[in-house]
Amino acid sequence: MLKLLAGSYFIVITERECVGSYLGHPVYKVSSLKTFPCDHSLQSTPVEQKKLESEFTALLHVAEKTPGLYFSYDVNLTLSAQRLHDLGDESKLLPLWRQADPRFLWNNYMLEVFIDNKLDPYLLPLIQGSFQNFQSAIGKDILDVTLIARRCTRRIGTRMWRRGADPDGYVANFVETEQILQLNGYAASFLQVRGSIPFLWEQVVDLTYKPKFEILKQEEAPKVLERHFLDLRKKYGSVYSVDLVNKHGSEGRLSEKYAGAINHIAGDDVRYLHFDFHRICGHVHFERLSILYEQIEDFLKKNGYLLINDKGEKILEQCGVVRTNCIDCLDRTNVTQSMIGRKMLEAQLRKIGVFGEEETISTHANFDESFKVLWANHGDEISIQYSGTPALKGDFVRYGQRTIQGILNDGFNALARYYFNNFSDGTKQDAIDLLQGHYIVSVSRDISPPTGKGGLEAVASFPVAFSLILIVFFLAIMSLRRSQYDLKHLVFSFIWAGLTIALTTFVRANGRMFCNRPRLHKPQR
């Protein structure tokens, strides 16, 4: 439930789909959301408020398309298997929303009215992320493997509009990923996390393909980073931070800043490793991630995973986590996390006695194929929520090798990301901020409608600018082709070419004029 200027609105799940089970309890995916007004007070509101209300309700219609929402009536999806097992008896009796980890409770803000009115039967915790599941036979054993991702709501948003960390240390695109194995009454769980480089930085959308990285308030970087890792240590224990960004260029500046800041807190509980993914693995040799695994193997063995026997007793527990990042924490990150998840699943199967000492997932073709699809679908779903497209490099995760079709798909998805970043993600970011309570609508606030833009900004549009560039470029080519017959056409070629360069330069310099910018400027929460 959300309150806007003229009244309140219900956001209702109208369709659901059962996608599997989490520790024996059914899990549902939201197939459809719909917004309903709770009253008709809009009819009696002033004209200016009606205009503003229509803008806000338009954002709610954007929010109806929110992907990757999951819920269960019986188990708290915001908690990992280890945290669920460690809940005290009193906590287990509480309603699900009271048990929930607020970081991953997607509808936390929207439940406040119900909480205030003690309407527990209507409180249904949702997470945003991914839920994938498959079963496979190995000999006489039937294995059930689940992969669940939980997106943090503290700095939630879209790719170019949410980068880095906020002053409290919460980072963009922070995702907790849990891989669960169940067979013969045993349950094993392994957690990984991903998240943006944890200090203040941004990329301002300006129509360039890769906007420049801007590091903000550099003097605050150590404090922000320290808060971030303190929070991780409280929740997960020891942390091994694996940084996958390029060592050179603009990414290198961020990596250098990250390495310098983390050195102040590095020790037994916090470790840092830079692994230049693109230099070492290139675009096809992802098997070289074995070099990375060799460097973190001791940490993984020491900090382990959760293992519960057929009597419900905890035999092992996970006391540390690998934190992985690249720039977007999508493509390189997902390839790397799938490799780590594979290694840990193999270790669990050896521990339980299903695998022999030298046996691997790759030796079982059907199991191997299902495992690859599991992680590929997981990566695609997380990527769609942050960037608008499936993950790049997904063909390697899905098939174990790079393919021509996969490389072509990556090119198409890269162009689609460029479009979304510049022309639709601003509105989507507004809708997210409205749902999460990061922007609270208030009648008492200065809510005068946006002033009309004059001059060029009133008619500025990327399609128009792009069309002009193409027309002038075409004229330059035509004149150049005819210049061999007439000197006049050669002169015109230079004129048209000059206009093409001037127009292109102008569009780049005034990129923000053409971009879709969010209208909600004042975070209130």
Short mmCIF file of C-alpha atoms in Angstrom, two decimals:
data_model
loop_
_atom_site.label_atom_id
_atom_site.label_comp_id
_atom_site.label_asym_id
_atom_site.label_seq_id
_atom_site.Cartn_x
_atom_site.Cartn_y
_atom_site.Cartn_z
CA MET A 1 0.00 0.00 0.00
CA LEU A 2 1.36 3.45 -0.97
CA LYS A 3 0.06 6.91 -0.15
CA LEU A 4 0.46 9.57 -2.85
CA LEU A 5 -0.85 13.14 -3.02
CA ALA A 6 -4.55 12.51 -3.48
CA GLY A 7 -5.01 9.13 -1.88
CA SER A 8 -3.69 5.65 -1.27
CA TYR A 9 -3.12 2.77 -3.66
CA PHE A 10 -3.01 -1.00 -3.27
CA ILE A 11 -0.35 -2.89 -5.16
CA VAL A 12 -1.79 -6.37 -5.53
CA ILE A 13 -0.36 -9.67 -6.76
CA THR A 14 -2.93 -10.82 -9.31
CA GLU A 15 -1.11 -13.90 -10.67
CA ARG A 16 1.48 -16.31 -9.28
CA GLU A 17 3.43 -19.36 -10.44
CA CYS A 18 4.84 -22.14 -8.26
CA VAL A 19 8.54 -22.45 -9.16
CA GLY A 20 9.77 -25.03 -6.66
CA SER A 21 10.38 -25.40 -2.95
CA TYR A 22 12.75 -23.89 -0.41
CA LEU A 23 13.68 -26.40 2.29
CA GLY A 24 10.45 -28.29 1.63
CA HIS A 25 8.13 -25.28 1.41
CA PRO A 26 6.45 -24.11 -1.84
CA VAL A 27 7.89 -20.95 -3.44
CA TYR A 28 5.89 -18.75 -5.81
CA LYS A 29 6.98 -16.25 -8.43
CA VAL A 30 4.87 -13.12 -9.00
CA SER A 31 3.54 -13.25 -12.57
CA SER A 32 1.46 -10.10 -12.48
CA LEU A 33 1.04 -6.98 -10.32
CA LYS A 34 -1.76 -4.45 -10.53
CA THR A 35 -2.36 -1.08 -8.86
CA PHE A 36 -5.80 -0.13 -7.49
CA PRO A 37 -6.84 3.24 -5.98
CA CYS A 38 -8.33 2.91 -2.51
CA ASP A 39 -10.66 5.93 -2.84
CA HIS A 40 -11.88 8.50 -5.34
CA SER A 41 -10.47 11.63 -3.69
CA LEU A 42 -8.56 12.49 -6.89
CA GLN A 43 -11.81 13.80 -8.37
CA SER A 44 -11.97 16.67 -5.87
CA THR A 45 -8.29 17.66 -5.87
CA PRO A 46 -6.93 20.86 -7.49
CA VAL A 47 -5.83 20.70 -11.11
CA GLU A 48 -2.10 21.00 -10.35
CA GLN A 49 -2.27 18.16 -7.83
CA LYS A 50 -4.12 16.04 -10.39
CA LYS A 51 -1.27 16.55 -12.85
CA LEU A 52 1.31 15.54 -10.27
CA GLU A 53 -0.78 12.60 -9.12
CA SER A 54 -1.00 11.35 -12.70
CA GLU A 55 2.81 11.47 -12.91
CA PHE A 56 3.14 9.43 -9.72
CA THR A 57 0.51 6.90 -10.79
CA ALA A 58 2.36 6.54 -14.11
CA LEU A 59 5.37 5.47 -12.05
CA LEU A 60 3.19 2.90 -10.29
CA HIS A 61 2.28 1.46 -13.68
CA VAL A 62 6.00 1.15 -14.42
CA ALA A 63 6.38 -0.59 -11.04
CA GLU A 64 3.73 -3.14 -12.06
CA LYS A 65 6.33 -4.59 -14.44
CA THR A 66 8.86 -5.23 -11.63
CA PRO A 67 10.58 -8.55 -12.46
CA GLY A 68 11.91 -11.31 -10.22
CA LEU A 69 9.59 -11.14 -7.18
CA TYR A 70 9.20 -14.29 -5.05
CA PHE A 71 7.31 -15.28 -1.90
CA SER A 72 6.31 -18.20 0.26
CA TYR A 73 3.42 -18.54 2.69
CA ASP A 74 5.33 -20.91 4.95
CA VAL A 75 9.04 -20.01 5.07
CA ASN A 76 11.01 -16.79 5.26
CA LEU A 77 12.80 -16.38 1.94
CA THR A 78 14.83 -13.42 3.24
CA LEU A 79 16.85 -15.73 5.50
CA SER A 80 19.50 -18.23 4.43
CA ALA A 81 19.25 -21.87 5.53
CA GLN A 82 21.91 -21.25 8.19
CA ARG A 83 20.09 -18.26 9.66
CA LEU A 84 16.79 -20.14 9.59
CA HIS A 85 18.39 -23.07 11.43
CA ASP A 86 19.85 -20.75 14.05
CA LEU A 87 16.54 -18.99 14.80
CA GLY A 88 15.47 -19.42 18.40
CA ASP A 89 12.20 -21.15 19.26
CA GLU A 90 10.52 -17.84 20.10
CA SER A 91 11.59 -16.26 16.81
CA LYS A 92 10.19 -19.20 14.85
CA LEU A 93 6.74 -18.47 16.29
CA LEU A 94 6.75 -14.87 15.06
CA PRO A 95 4.98 -13.86 11.82
CA LEU A 96 7.22 -14.15 8.76
CA TRP A 97 7.61 -10.39 8.36
CA ARG A 98 8.98 -10.10 11.92
CA GLN A 99 11.62 -12.75 11.20
CA ALA A 100 12.62 -11.10 7.93
CA ASP A 101 15.99 -9.54 7.18
CA PRO A 102 15.01 -5.95 6.24
CA ARG A 103 17.83 -5.80 3.69
CA PHE A 104 16.03 -8.27 1.46
CA LEU A 105 12.39 -7.47 2.27
CA TRP A 106 11.37 -5.88 -1.05
CA ASN A 107 7.97 -4.63 0.13
CA ASN A 108 9.19 -3.42 3.52
CA TYR A 109 8.03 0.19 3.05
CA MET A 110 4.71 -0.83 1.47
CA LEU A 111 3.84 -2.99 4.51
CA GLU A 112 4.13 -0.14 7.03
CA VAL A 113 0.43 0.80 6.99
CA PHE A 114 -0.54 -2.84 7.64
CA ILE A 115 2.07 -3.16 10.39
CA ASP A 116 0.82 0.00 12.10
CA ASN A 117 -2.72 -1.41 12.07
CA LYS A 118 -1.59 -4.87 13.28
CA LEU A 119 -2.90 -6.65 10.18
CA ASP A 120 -0.50 -9.60 10.36
CA PRO A 121 -2.65 -11.98 8.25
CA TYR A 122 -2.21 -9.63 5.27
CA LEU A 123 1.57 -9.23 5.56
CA LEU A 124 3.34 -11.25 2.88
CA PRO A 125 7.13 -10.76 2.68
CA LEU A 126 8.54 -10.59 -0.86
CA ILE A 127 12.10 -10.77 -2.11
CA GLN A 128 13.45 -9.60 -5.44
CA GLY A 129 16.09 -11.78 -7.03
CA SER A 130 16.09 -15.23 -8.53
CA PHE A 131 14.92 -18.73 -7.67
CA GLN A 132 16.15 -21.69 -9.73
CA ASN A 133 15.80 -25.39 -8.96
CA PHE A 134 16.45 -28.80 -10.53
CA GLN A 135 16.55 -32.47 -9.57
CA SER A 136 19.03 -35.00 -10.95
CA ALA A 137 19.84 -38.68 -10.39
CA ILE A 138 23.36 -39.87 -9.63
CA GLY A 139 23.24 -43.63 -9.20
CA LYS A 140 20.46 -44.35 -6.71
CA ASP A 141 20.58 -40.84 -5.24
CA ILE A 142 18.16 -38.09 -6.25
CA LEU A 143 19.79 -34.69 -5.76
CA ASP A 144 17.78 -31.50 -5.34
CA VAL A 145 19.77 -28.34 -6.11
CA THR A 146 18.40 -24.84 -5.53
CA LEU A 147 19.90 -21.45 -6.30
CA ILE A 148 18.30 -18.43 -4.68
CA ALA A 149 19.37 -14.78 -4.98
CA ARG A 150 18.27 -11.97 -2.69
CA ARG A 151 18.73 -8.35 -3.82
CA CYS A 152 19.34 -5.78 -1.12
CA THR A 153 16.87 -2.86 -1.12
CA ARG A 154 19.12 -0.32 0.65
CA ARG A 155 20.71 0.98 -2.58
CA ILE A 156 18.51 -0.75 -5.11
CA GLY A 157 18.21 0.57 -8.62
CA THR A 158 19.24 0.35 -12.24
CA ARG A 159 22.68 0.02 -13.76
CA MET A 160 23.95 3.56 -14.48
CA TRP A 161 21.65 5.27 -11.98
CA ARG A 162 22.92 3.38 -8.91
CA ARG A 163 26.66 2.89 -8.59
CA GLY A 164 29.13 2.52 -5.74
CA ALA A 165 28.09 2.97 -2.11
CA ASP A 166 26.13 5.45 -0.02
CA PRO A 167 27.69 7.12 3.06
CA ASP A 168 26.45 4.26 5.28
CA GLY A 169 28.36 1.68 3.24
CA TYR A 170 25.39 0.09 1.45
CA VAL A 171 26.35 -0.71 -2.14
CA ALA A 172 24.50 -0.88 -5.43
CA ASN A 173 23.48 -4.27 -6.82
CA PHE A 174 24.26 -6.09 -3.58
CA VAL A 175 23.03 -9.68 -3.98
CA GLU A 176 23.25 -12.60 -1.59
CA THR A 177 23.32 -15.89 -3.53
CA GLU A 178 22.64 -19.19 -1.77
CA GLN A 179 23.24 -22.60 -3.33
CA ILE A 180 21.41 -25.43 -1.55
CA LEU A 181 21.84 -29.18 -1.93
CA GLN A 182 19.29 -31.66 -0.50
CA LEU A 183 19.38 -35.48 -0.61
CA ASN A 184 18.57 -38.38 1.71
CA GLY A 185 17.56 -36.01 4.51
CA TYR A 186 20.82 -34.05 4.34
CA ALA A 187 20.91 -30.34 3.48
CA ALA A 188 23.98 -28.29 2.54
CA SER A 189 24.08 -24.55 1.89
CA PHE A 190 26.77 -22.23 0.54
CA LEU A 191 26.54 -18.43 0.44
CA GLN A 192 28.28 -15.89 -1.79
CA VAL A 193 27.72 -12.14 -2.13
CA ARG A 194 28.30 -9.57 -4.85
CA GLY A 195 28.15 -5.79 -4.79
CA SER A 196 29.47 -2.60 -6.33
CA ILE A 197 32.91 -1.24 -5.39
CA PRO A 198 32.25 0.10 -1.86
CA PHE A 199 33.03 3.79 -1.92
CA LEU A 200 31.34 6.88 -3.38
CA TRP A 201 31.51 6.87 -7.19
CA GLU A 202 29.15 7.31 -10.10
CA GLN A 203 28.73 7.30 -13.87
CA VAL A 204 26.59 10.20 -15.08
CA VAL A 205 24.50 9.19 -18.10
CA ASP A 206 25.46 11.49 -21.01
CA LEU A 207 24.86 9.44 -24.19
CA THR A 208 28.43 8.16 -24.34
CA TYR A 209 28.68 4.37 -24.46
CA LYS A 210 30.81 4.27 -21.30
CA PRO A 211 30.35 7.44 -19.23
CA LYS A 212 33.39 8.49 -17.20
CA PHE A 213 33.78 7.14 -13.68
CA GLU A 214 33.62 9.95 -11.13
CA ILE A 215 35.01 9.30 -7.64
CA LEU A 216 33.18 11.50 -5.11
CA LYS A 217 34.46 12.74 -1.75
CA GLN A 218 37.66 10.72 -1.99
CA GLU A 219 38.61 11.57 1.58
CA GLU A 220 35.56 9.61 2.83
CA ALA A 221 36.43 6.40 0.94
CA PRO A 222 38.16 4.65 3.89
CA LYS A 223 35.22 5.33 6.26
CA VAL A 224 32.56 4.19 3.79
CA LEU A 225 34.54 1.05 2.95
CA GLU A 226 35.10 0.30 6.63
CA ARG A 227 31.37 0.55 7.36
CA HIS A 228 30.60 -1.77 4.47
CA PHE A 229 33.01 -4.48 5.57
CA LEU A 230 32.06 -4.13 9.24
CA ASP A 231 28.46 -4.90 8.23
CA LEU A 232 29.59 -7.89 6.13
CA ARG A 233 31.69 -9.29 8.98
CA LYS A 234 28.75 -9.02 11.41
CA LYS A 235 26.48 -10.92 9.04
CA TYR A 236 28.82 -13.41 7.37
CA GLY A 237 32.07 -13.65 9.34
CA SER A 238 35.39 -13.42 7.47
CA VAL A 239 35.31 -11.79 4.03
CA TYR A 240 37.45 -12.46 0.96
CA SER A 241 36.94 -9.65 -1.55
CA VAL A 242 37.65 -10.67 -5.15
CA ASP A 243 37.94 -7.67 -7.49
CA LEU A 244 37.56 -8.59 -11.19
CA VAL A 245 37.89 -5.17 -12.85
CA ASN A 246 40.56 -4.23 -15.37
CA LYS A 247 43.88 -3.07 -13.98
CA HIS A 248 44.29 -0.33 -16.57
CA GLY A 249 42.19 2.50 -17.94
CA SER A 250 39.26 4.07 -16.12
CA GLU A 251 38.40 0.79 -14.37
CA GLY A 252 41.99 0.68 -13.14
CA ARG A 253 41.52 3.98 -11.28
CA LEU A 254 38.62 2.50 -9.33
CA SER A 255 40.54 -0.71 -8.63
CA GLU A 256 43.59 1.23 -7.43
CA LYS A 257 41.42 3.32 -5.12
CA TYR A 258 39.68 0.17 -3.82
CA ALA A 259 42.96 -1.64 -3.14
CA GLY A 260 44.44 1.39 -1.38
CA ALA A 261 41.41 1.91 0.88
CA ILE A 262 40.97 -1.75 1.83
CA ASN A 263 44.63 -2.10 2.82
CA HIS A 264 43.80 -0.11 5.99
CA ILE A 265 41.40 -2.79 7.23
CA ALA A 266 42.90 -5.91 5.63
CA GLY A 267 43.80 -8.76 7.98
CA ASP A 268 42.68 -12.25 8.91
CA ASP A 269 39.00 -11.26 8.75
CA VAL A 270 39.18 -9.15 5.57
CA ARG A 271 41.26 -10.15 2.57
CA TYR A 272 41.51 -8.57 -0.87
CA LEU A 273 42.52 -10.08 -4.20
CA HIS A 274 42.63 -8.36 -7.56
CA PHE A 275 42.11 -10.70 -10.52
CA ASP A 276 42.19 -8.96 -13.91
CA PHE A 277 39.47 -11.08 -15.53
CA HIS A 278 39.76 -9.65 -19.05
CA ARG A 279 43.57 -9.80 -19.20
CA ILE A 280 43.80 -13.36 -17.84
CA CYS A 281 40.67 -14.94 -19.33
CA GLY A 282 40.15 -12.74 -22.39
CA HIS A 283 36.83 -13.31 -24.12
CA VAL A 284 37.00 -17.11 -24.46
CA HIS A 285 39.47 -18.68 -21.98
CA PHE A 286 37.27 -18.70 -18.89
CA GLU A 287 38.77 -22.02 -17.81
CA ARG A 288 41.68 -19.89 -16.56
CA LEU A 289 39.49 -19.02 -13.57
CA SER A 290 41.18 -22.06 -12.06
CA ILE A 291 44.08 -19.66 -11.36
CA LEU A 292 41.72 -17.59 -9.20
CA TYR A 293 40.33 -20.66 -7.43
CA GLU A 294 43.83 -21.80 -6.44
CA GLN A 295 44.35 -18.46 -4.68
CA ILE A 296 41.12 -18.57 -2.66
CA GLU A 297 40.88 -22.35 -2.12
CA ASP A 298 42.37 -22.28 1.40
CA PHE A 299 39.86 -19.60 2.48
CA LEU A 300 36.94 -21.63 1.10
CA LYS A 301 38.08 -24.81 2.85
CA LYS A 302 38.67 -23.00 6.15
CA ASN A 303 35.32 -21.17 6.21
CA GLY A 304 33.31 -24.03 4.77
CA TYR A 305 29.56 -24.35 4.27
CA LEU A 306 26.46 -25.31 6.22
CA LEU A 307 25.77 -29.05 6.51
CA ILE A 308 22.73 -30.47 8.32
CA ASN A 309 22.35 -34.24 8.77
CA ASP A 310 19.20 -36.36 8.44
CA LYS A 311 18.41 -35.71 12.13
CA GLY A 312 18.33 -31.95 11.61
CA GLU A 313 21.63 -31.46 13.45
CA LYS A 314 24.17 -28.91 12.25
CA ILE A 315 27.43 -30.72 11.47
CA LEU A 316 29.26 -27.85 9.75
CA GLU A 317 28.62 -24.14 9.43
CA GLN A 318 29.82 -21.42 7.08
CA CYS A 319 31.85 -18.77 8.88
CA GLY A 320 33.11 -16.66 6.00
CA VAL A 321 32.02 -15.40 2.59
CA VAL A 322 33.57 -14.53 -0.78
CA ARG A 323 32.52 -11.09 -2.00
CA THR A 324 32.88 -10.71 -5.77
CA ASN A 325 32.67 -7.55 -7.85
CA CYS A 326 33.31 -6.28 -11.34
CA ILE A 327 31.97 -2.93 -12.57
CA ASP A 328 28.32 -3.98 -12.94
CA CYS A 329 28.62 -7.08 -10.71
CA LEU A 330 26.79 -9.01 -13.43
CA ASP A 331 28.72 -10.73 -16.20
CA ARG A 332 32.27 -11.40 -14.98
CA THR A 333 30.87 -11.82 -11.48
CA ASN A 334 28.33 -14.48 -12.50
CA VAL A 335 30.92 -16.52 -14.41
CA THR A 336 33.20 -16.42 -11.36
CA GLN A 337 30.50 -17.22 -8.81
CA SER A 338 29.29 -20.18 -10.88
CA MET A 339 32.84 -21.58 -10.85
CA ILE A 340 33.07 -21.22 -7.06
CA GLY A 341 29.58 -22.70 -6.62
CA ARG A 342 30.58 -25.72 -8.72
CA LYS A 343 33.70 -26.36 -6.64
CA MET A 344 31.79 -26.10 -3.37
CA LEU A 345 28.97 -28.37 -4.55
CA GLU A 346 31.56 -30.99 -5.49
CA ALA A 347 33.12 -30.71 -2.02
CA GLN A 348 29.70 -31.18 -0.40
CA LEU A 349 28.94 -34.26 -2.50
CA ARG A 350 32.29 -35.80 -1.53
CA LYS A 351 31.61 -35.05 2.13
CA ILE A 352 28.20 -36.76 2.02
CA GLY A 353 29.65 -39.72 0.14
CA VAL A 354 27.92 -39.33 -3.23
CA PHE A 355 31.14 -38.43 -5.09
CA GLY A 356 34.46 -40.22 -4.98
CA GLU A 357 37.70 -38.33 -4.36
CA GLU A 358 38.37 -37.58 -8.05
CA GLU A 359 34.75 -37.38 -9.18
CA THR A 360 33.40 -34.04 -10.47
CA ILE A 361 30.13 -32.62 -11.75
CA SER A 362 31.56 -32.75 -15.29
CA THR A 363 31.70 -36.56 -15.17
CA HIS A 364 27.88 -36.69 -15.04
CA ALA A 365 26.57 -35.20 -18.30
CA ASN A 366 22.93 -34.62 -17.32
CA PHE A 367 23.84 -33.23 -13.90
CA ASP A 368 26.49 -30.99 -15.48
CA GLU A 369 24.05 -29.61 -18.05
CA SER A 370 21.38 -28.87 -15.42
CA PHE A 371 23.92 -27.15 -13.18
CA LYS A 372 25.08 -24.88 -16.03
CA VAL A 373 21.50 -23.92 -16.93
CA LEU A 374 20.77 -23.24 -13.25
CA TRP A 375 23.55 -20.64 -13.00
CA ALA A 376 22.92 -19.19 -16.48
CA ASN A 377 19.24 -18.53 -15.68
CA HIS A 378 20.25 -17.10 -12.32
CA GLY A 379 22.68 -14.68 -13.97
CA ASP A 380 20.16 -13.63 -16.61
CA GLU A 381 17.47 -12.85 -14.05
CA ILE A 382 19.74 -10.72 -11.85
CA SER A 383 21.08 -8.94 -14.92
CA ILE A 384 17.61 -8.11 -16.27
CA GLN A 385 16.71 -6.45 -12.96
CA TYR A 386 19.81 -4.23 -12.93
CA SER A 387 20.62 -3.66 -16.62
CA GLY A 388 17.45 -4.58 -18.51
CA THR A 389 19.07 -7.42 -20.50
CA PRO A 390 20.26 -10.99 -19.87
CA ALA A 391 23.86 -11.42 -18.69
CA LEU A 392 26.76 -11.16 -21.10
CA LYS A 393 29.11 -14.17 -21.33
CA GLY A 394 26.09 -16.30 -20.40
CA ASP A 395 26.89 -18.82 -23.13
CA PHE A 396 29.98 -19.95 -21.21
CA VAL A 397 27.96 -20.47 -18.04
CA ARG A 398 25.20 -22.25 -19.98
CA TYR A 399 27.32 -24.40 -22.31
CA GLY A 400 30.81 -24.40 -20.81
CA GLN A 401 32.29 -22.58 -23.82
CA ARG A 402 31.97 -19.39 -25.81
CA THR A 403 29.84 -19.63 -28.97
CA ILE A 404 29.43 -17.42 -32.05
CA GLN A 405 25.74 -17.01 -31.21
CA GLY A 406 26.66 -16.05 -27.64
CA ILE A 407 29.12 -13.39 -28.84
CA LEU A 408 26.48 -11.96 -31.23
CA ASN A 409 23.92 -11.96 -28.39
CA ASP A 410 26.41 -10.08 -26.21
CA GLY A 411 26.74 -7.40 -28.89
CA PHE A 412 22.97 -6.99 -29.16
CA ASN A 413 22.52 -6.92 -25.37
CA ALA A 414 25.31 -4.33 -25.00
CA LEU A 415 23.47 -2.01 -27.42
CA ALA A 416 20.18 -2.67 -25.62
CA ARG A 417 21.81 -1.75 -22.29
CA TYR A 418 23.00 1.51 -23.82
CA TYR A 419 19.45 2.36 -24.88
CA PHE A 420 17.88 1.41 -21.54
CA ASN A 421 20.52 3.31 -19.52
CA ASN A 422 19.89 6.51 -21.46
CA PHE A 423 16.19 6.47 -22.26
CA SER A 424 14.18 4.29 -19.87
CA ASP A 425 16.12 3.51 -16.68
CA GLY A 426 15.64 7.02 -15.28
CA THR A 427 11.89 6.51 -15.09
CA LYS A 428 12.36 2.98 -13.76
CA GLN A 429 14.66 4.37 -11.05
CA ASP A 430 11.95 6.85 -10.03
CA ALA A 431 9.44 4.01 -9.73
CA ILE A 432 11.86 1.97 -7.60
CA ASP A 433 12.56 4.93 -5.28
CA LEU A 434 8.82 5.53 -4.87
CA LEU A 435 8.10 1.88 -3.97
CA GLN A 436 11.03 1.62 -1.57
CA GLY A 437 10.21 4.83 0.30
CA HIS A 438 13.46 6.48 -0.78
CA TYR A 439 11.22 9.29 -2.03
CA ILE A 440 8.11 10.04 0.06
CA VAL A 441 5.27 12.04 -1.49
CA SER A 442 4.12 14.87 0.76
CA VAL A 443 1.50 17.57 0.24
CA SER A 444 3.46 19.93 2.50
CA ARG A 445 6.50 19.77 0.27
CA ASP A 446 7.14 22.22 -2.54
CA ILE A 447 5.42 20.27 -5.28
CA SER A 448 5.08 22.91 -7.94
CA PRO A 449 5.11 21.32 -11.37
CA PRO A 450 8.35 21.35 -13.33
CA THR A 451 8.95 24.62 -15.10
CA GLY A 452 8.68 24.46 -18.86
CA LYS A 453 11.96 24.32 -20.69
CA GLY A 454 12.62 26.92 -23.31
CA GLY A 455 14.92 27.15 -26.26
CA LEU A 456 16.68 24.06 -27.51
CA GLU A 457 15.85 21.92 -24.46
CA ALA A 458 12.16 22.20 -25.27
CA VAL A 459 12.64 20.32 -28.53
CA ALA A 460 15.76 18.29 -27.69
CA SER A 461 15.37 14.65 -28.49
CA PHE A 462 17.91 11.92 -29.12
CA PRO A 463 16.10 10.44 -32.16
CA VAL A 464 16.02 13.90 -33.81
CA ALA A 465 19.69 14.55 -33.07
CA PHE A 466 20.70 11.09 -34.24
CA SER A 467 18.67 11.45 -37.46
CA LEU A 468 20.35 14.77 -38.24
CA ILE A 469 23.78 13.20 -37.81
CA LEU A 470 22.86 10.35 -40.17
CA ILE A 471 21.46 12.74 -42.82
CA VAL A 472 24.51 15.00 -42.77
CA PHE A 473 26.82 11.98 -42.81
CA PHE A 474 24.93 10.59 -45.83
CA LEU A 475 25.26 13.92 -47.67
CA ALA A 476 28.99 13.98 -46.93
CA ILE A 477 29.40 10.48 -48.43
CA MET A 478 27.36 11.38 -51.54
CA SER A 479 29.36 14.57 -52.11
CA LEU A 480 32.63 12.71 -51.66
CA ARG A 481 31.60 10.12 -54.28
CA ARG A 482 30.89 12.90 -56.82
CA SER A 483 33.98 14.96 -55.99
CA GLN A 484 36.04 13.13 -58.62
CA TYR A 485 33.86 14.80 -61.30
CA ASP A 486 33.45 18.24 -59.75
CA LEU A 487 35.68 20.24 -57.36
CA LYS A 488 32.55 21.89 -55.94
CA HIS A 489 31.40 18.53 -54.51
CA LEU A 490 34.76 18.06 -52.82
CA VAL A 491 34.24 21.38 -51.02
CA PHE A 492 30.73 20.30 -50.01
CA SER A 493 32.16 17.01 -48.72
CA PHE A 494 34.35 18.91 -46.27
CA ILE A 495 31.41 21.11 -45.23
CA TRP A 496 29.12 18.13 -44.60
CA ALA A 497 31.87 16.23 -42.80
CA GLY A 498 32.51 19.28 -40.62
CA LEU A 499 28.81 19.54 -39.77
CA THR A 500 28.74 15.82 -38.90
CA ILE A 501 31.64 16.24 -36.47
CA ALA A 502 30.11 19.41 -34.99
CA LEU A 503 26.71 17.77 -34.46
CA THR A 504 28.25 14.66 -32.92
CA THR A 505 30.38 16.78 -30.58
CA PHE A 506 27.35 18.86 -29.57
CA VAL A 507 25.23 15.79 -28.79
CA ARG A 508 28.01 14.30 -26.66
CA ALA A 509 28.64 17.58 -24.84
CA ASN A 510 24.92 18.05 -24.12
CA GLY A 511 24.13 14.43 -23.48
CA ARG A 512 22.06 15.03 -20.38
CA MET A 513 19.66 17.21 -22.35
CA PHE A 514 18.68 14.20 -24.44
CA CYS A 515 18.65 11.59 -21.68
CA ASN A 516 15.75 10.33 -19.62
CA ARG A 517 16.43 11.90 -16.23
CA PRO A 518 14.61 11.00 -13.00
CA ARG A 519 12.15 13.55 -11.68
CA LEU A 520 12.45 12.62 -8.02
CA HIS A 521 15.36 14.71 -6.84
CA LYS A 522 15.08 14.73 -3.05
CA PRO A 523 15.64 11.43 -1.25
CA GLN A 524 13.73 11.56 2.02
CA ARG A 525 14.54 8.22 3.60
#
